[in-house]
Amino acid sequence: MESKSYKTFGVVVTGILVLWCALLLVQKVNLSRADIGRHIKNGEIMVDTSWSEKMEVLNTNFYSFTENNFPFVNHHWLSGVVFYFIFILGGFKGLSFFYIFLSCLSFYILFRIAKNEAGLEVASILSILVLPIITQRAEIRPEVFTYLFLASFFYILWKWTKEEITEESKLRDKKYLFLLPILMLLWINLHVGFIFGFLLLGSFWISEFVNFCKTKKIKRIKWLTLISLFSAILSLINPFFIKGLFYPFRIFENYGYLVLENQSISFLENLNITNGLHFGLIKFLYTLALLSFALPLFVKKDLRKFPIQNLIIFVATSVWSYFAVRDFPIFSLLFLPIVAYNIGFFFSKNENNIGKNLSITFLVITLVWFSLTSFSRIKEKESSFGIGLMPKVNAAVEFYKYQNIKGPIFNNYDIGGYLIFHLFPEEKVFVDNRPEAYSVDFFQKIYVPAQEKREEWLKLDQKYNFNSIFFSHLDLTPWGQNFLIQEVSDFAWAPVFADEYNIIFLKRNTQNAEIIKKYEIPKSNFGVTRQ
């Protein structure tokens, strides 16, 4: 039985880990490059506008004047509604707190499972390993709902596997199982990551099927089959019906633009893009997980009790995360309870006081080391550490609106959500950061070539007669940098605003003459030389 002092120690350690999870997620929003502005606008339209506009934002590109009617599955529409209401209540600070809270809750749920399976010391050390990866995507995104529902699904299914089911057991006595279909109904409308819910259901179902083949006891497999069917049926309650259910398998069919977070580890390593992505740590976690599955092979353990679902989940999420680095947190969250179970399955809980004291000492040393390294990580992002928006991030759009500048606007990919949030419906964007909302040809034959080749830009300008260029100069793509150098040198366009985030050019015409006369920035200020 645990002593009172040890329980207190456990509460303190848990609190420290959750606190560090929160601190590592604290990051001000750079709205000029974030998705959250568009999500809030989605929510506003879904709540406050006509039925026809709701249908358009669900099914079409909607925000762009270039491919306005291009078909699009707005799979995260409900996230926008949630974000919109939180924004009304608490602004961007409220959204930051909300995102941090849900992320920490997701971690805590899975930490509790790990602690139950392998003890406080093992669960804490595993948590220290995964927290840098779980918290690396600190931007407010709909995927936070996937983290929460993933943890909830795993907890419910784990709890169910721990309970004995007899012939006298009734499904109504396991009411918590019916939470799974309800959660799936919400999940499919909040984020495309709902597919991980079916991964968990399928993995646990396979494990139960194997057990059924051994024991011929049908009750457990029958119940899980029923719950899985209910989950599949309720998941059809989405604006896209069966198309929405299978959308995760089709989302990359129309991707004409290279997005870093959707690339594999090897692809990014070949380009030497590794900074802050923790590739070394994730590879160590892959190896550690594999070793934890291999442990029972070297000892006389009853492998019939070994959970097959954990192996299936590990293989699926490790492959998924290797080929799309955006899924690192998914793998890391599930790594925590799965590897803890494997370690707990291998080692008996040691009640020896000397062993416990040694493990506690090691944990304390590890926590101190983790705290020191985390402080350095926070120090590295000192300028962005905080809640709400980055300072003066809205200055460019405030200038644009105050000067009553008009479109059509040519903008870059990253800044689209920012412009949608501030300027829609008065102005539509040229492009925004939804690759699947535009045709492949648009990106490969129009957007990129216009920034790479002068003649393509002139043809595009002739077609749309742009009045302004609103560009994030933090765009580090070769074509984006080439375009900025080109425009700074182009007399036809005058730079009238520039800050640490964005730059605005106006076409030299009668409409813009007064603004250019008053605010034109001398070309010499940019100090750009063409190689």
mmCIF file of N, CA and C in Angstrom, residues 112 125 138 142 164 186-187 202 212 215 227 237 307 322 331 335 338 348 394 414 435 442 460 470 499 525:
data_model
loop_
_atom_site.group_PDB
_atom_site.id
_atom_site.type_symbol
_atom_site.label_atom_id
_atom_site.label_comp_id
_atom_site.label_asym_id
_atom_site.label_seq_id
_atom_site.Cartn_x
_atom_site.Cartn_y
_atom_site.Cartn_z
ATOM 1 N N ARG A 112 -2.219 9.000 -16.896
ATOM 2 C CA ARG A 112 -2.860 8.210 -15.836
ATOM 3 C C ARG A 112 -2.865 6.726 -16.179
ATOM 4 N N ILE A 125 9.056 9.217 -16.451
ATOM 5 C CA ILE A 125 10.236 9.261 -17.325
ATOM 6 C C ILE A 125 9.821 9.163 -18.793
ATOM 7 N N ALA A 138 2.472 23.973 -31.316
ATOM 8 C CA ALA A 138 1.814 24.828 -30.331
ATOM 9 C C ALA A 138 0.800 25.787 -30.949
ATOM 10 N N PRO A 142 -7.427 22.764 -35.189
ATOM 11 C CA PRO A 142 -8.490 21.793 -34.881
ATOM 12 C C PRO A 142 -7.969 20.433 -34.426
ATOM 13 N N GLU A 164 -13.769 -7.598 -16.172
ATOM 14 C CA GLU A 164 -14.169 -8.969 -16.480
ATOM 15 C C GLU A 164 -15.591 -8.973 -17.025
ATOM 16 N N LEU A 186 -19.118 13.638 -32.842
ATOM 17 C CA LEU A 186 -18.495 14.957 -32.715
ATOM 18 C C LEU A 186 -17.172 15.024 -33.472
ATOM 19 N N TRP A 187 -16.383 13.984 -33.325
ATOM 20 C CA TRP A 187 -15.015 13.963 -33.860
ATOM 21 C C TRP A 187 -14.992 14.130 -35.373
ATOM 22 N N GLY A 202 -10.685 -0.628 -34.370
ATOM 23 C CA GLY A 202 -10.292 -1.794 -35.158
ATOM 24 C C GLY A 202 -9.221 -2.618 -34.475
ATOM 25 N N PHE A 212 -11.499 -14.396 -28.827
ATOM 26 C CA PHE A 212 -12.698 -15.211 -29.079
ATOM 27 C C PHE A 212 -12.328 -16.541 -29.731
ATOM 28 N N THR A 215 -10.983 -18.651 -26.816
ATOM 29 C CA THR A 215 -11.858 -18.992 -25.686
ATOM 30 C C THR A 215 -13.269 -19.386 -26.092
ATOM 31 N N ILE A 227 -20.690 -1.667 -30.703
ATOM 32 C CA ILE A 227 -20.245 -0.290 -30.463
ATOM 33 C C ILE A 227 -19.548 0.272 -31.704
ATOM 34 N N ILE A 237 -23.388 11.018 -39.828
ATOM 35 C CA ILE A 237 -24.099 12.272 -39.566
ATOM 36 C C ILE A 237 -23.091 13.416 -39.641
ATOM 37 N N PRO A 307 -1.343 -7.745 -25.170
ATOM 38 C CA PRO A 307 -2.376 -7.057 -25.956
ATOM 39 C C PRO A 307 -1.965 -6.830 -27.411
ATOM 40 N N TYR A 322 6.072 8.651 -39.425
ATOM 41 C CA TYR A 322 7.307 8.702 -40.216
ATOM 42 C C TYR A 322 7.055 9.392 -41.560
ATOM 43 N N PHE A 331 1.599 9.849 -32.474
ATOM 44 C CA PHE A 331 2.436 8.714 -32.088
ATOM 45 C C PHE A 331 2.899 8.848 -30.643
ATOM 46 N N PHE A 335 2.299 6.420 -27.569
ATOM 47 C CA PHE A 335 3.527 5.780 -27.091
ATOM 48 C C PHE A 335 3.501 5.652 -25.565
ATOM 49 N N ILE A 338 1.158 2.766 -24.200
ATOM 50 C CA ILE A 338 1.510 1.474 -24.809
ATOM 51 C C ILE A 338 2.847 0.962 -24.285
ATOM 52 N N SER A 348 7.614 -7.000 -12.860
ATOM 53 C CA SER A 348 6.657 -6.999 -11.759
ATOM 54 C C SER A 348 6.882 -5.726 -10.955
ATOM 55 N N ASN A 394 -1.208 42.787 -36.262
ATOM 56 C CA ASN A 394 -2.316 43.284 -37.087
ATOM 57 C C ASN A 394 -2.034 44.660 -37.697
ATOM 58 N N ASP A 414 0.792 31.612 -47.225
ATOM 59 C CA ASP A 414 0.735 31.608 -45.763
ATOM 60 C C ASP A 414 -0.202 32.658 -45.193
ATOM 61 N N PRO A 435 -4.327 23.648 -49.331
ATOM 62 C CA PRO A 435 -3.946 23.087 -50.636
ATOM 63 C C PRO A 435 -5.086 22.346 -51.314
ATOM 64 N N PHE A 442 -3.695 25.073 -60.442
ATOM 65 C CA PHE A 442 -3.615 26.436 -59.918
ATOM 66 C C PHE A 442 -2.252 26.690 -59.278
ATOM 67 N N LEU A 460 -0.466 37.238 -65.421
ATOM 68 C CA LEU A 460 -1.442 37.095 -64.339
ATOM 69 C C LEU A 460 -1.992 38.451 -63.926
ATOM 70 N N PHE A 470 -0.207 41.939 -50.988
ATOM 71 C CA PHE A 470 -0.120 41.791 -49.526
ATOM 72 C C PHE A 470 0.619 40.484 -49.278
ATOM 73 N N ASP A 499 6.709 45.732 -42.066
ATOM 74 C CA ASP A 499 7.075 45.515 -40.666
ATOM 75 C C ASP A 499 7.735 44.148 -40.543
ATOM 76 N N ASN A 525 15.879 51.310 -48.823
ATOM 77 C CA ASN A 525 15.664 50.815 -47.458
ATOM 78 C C ASN A 525 15.721 49.295 -47.365
#
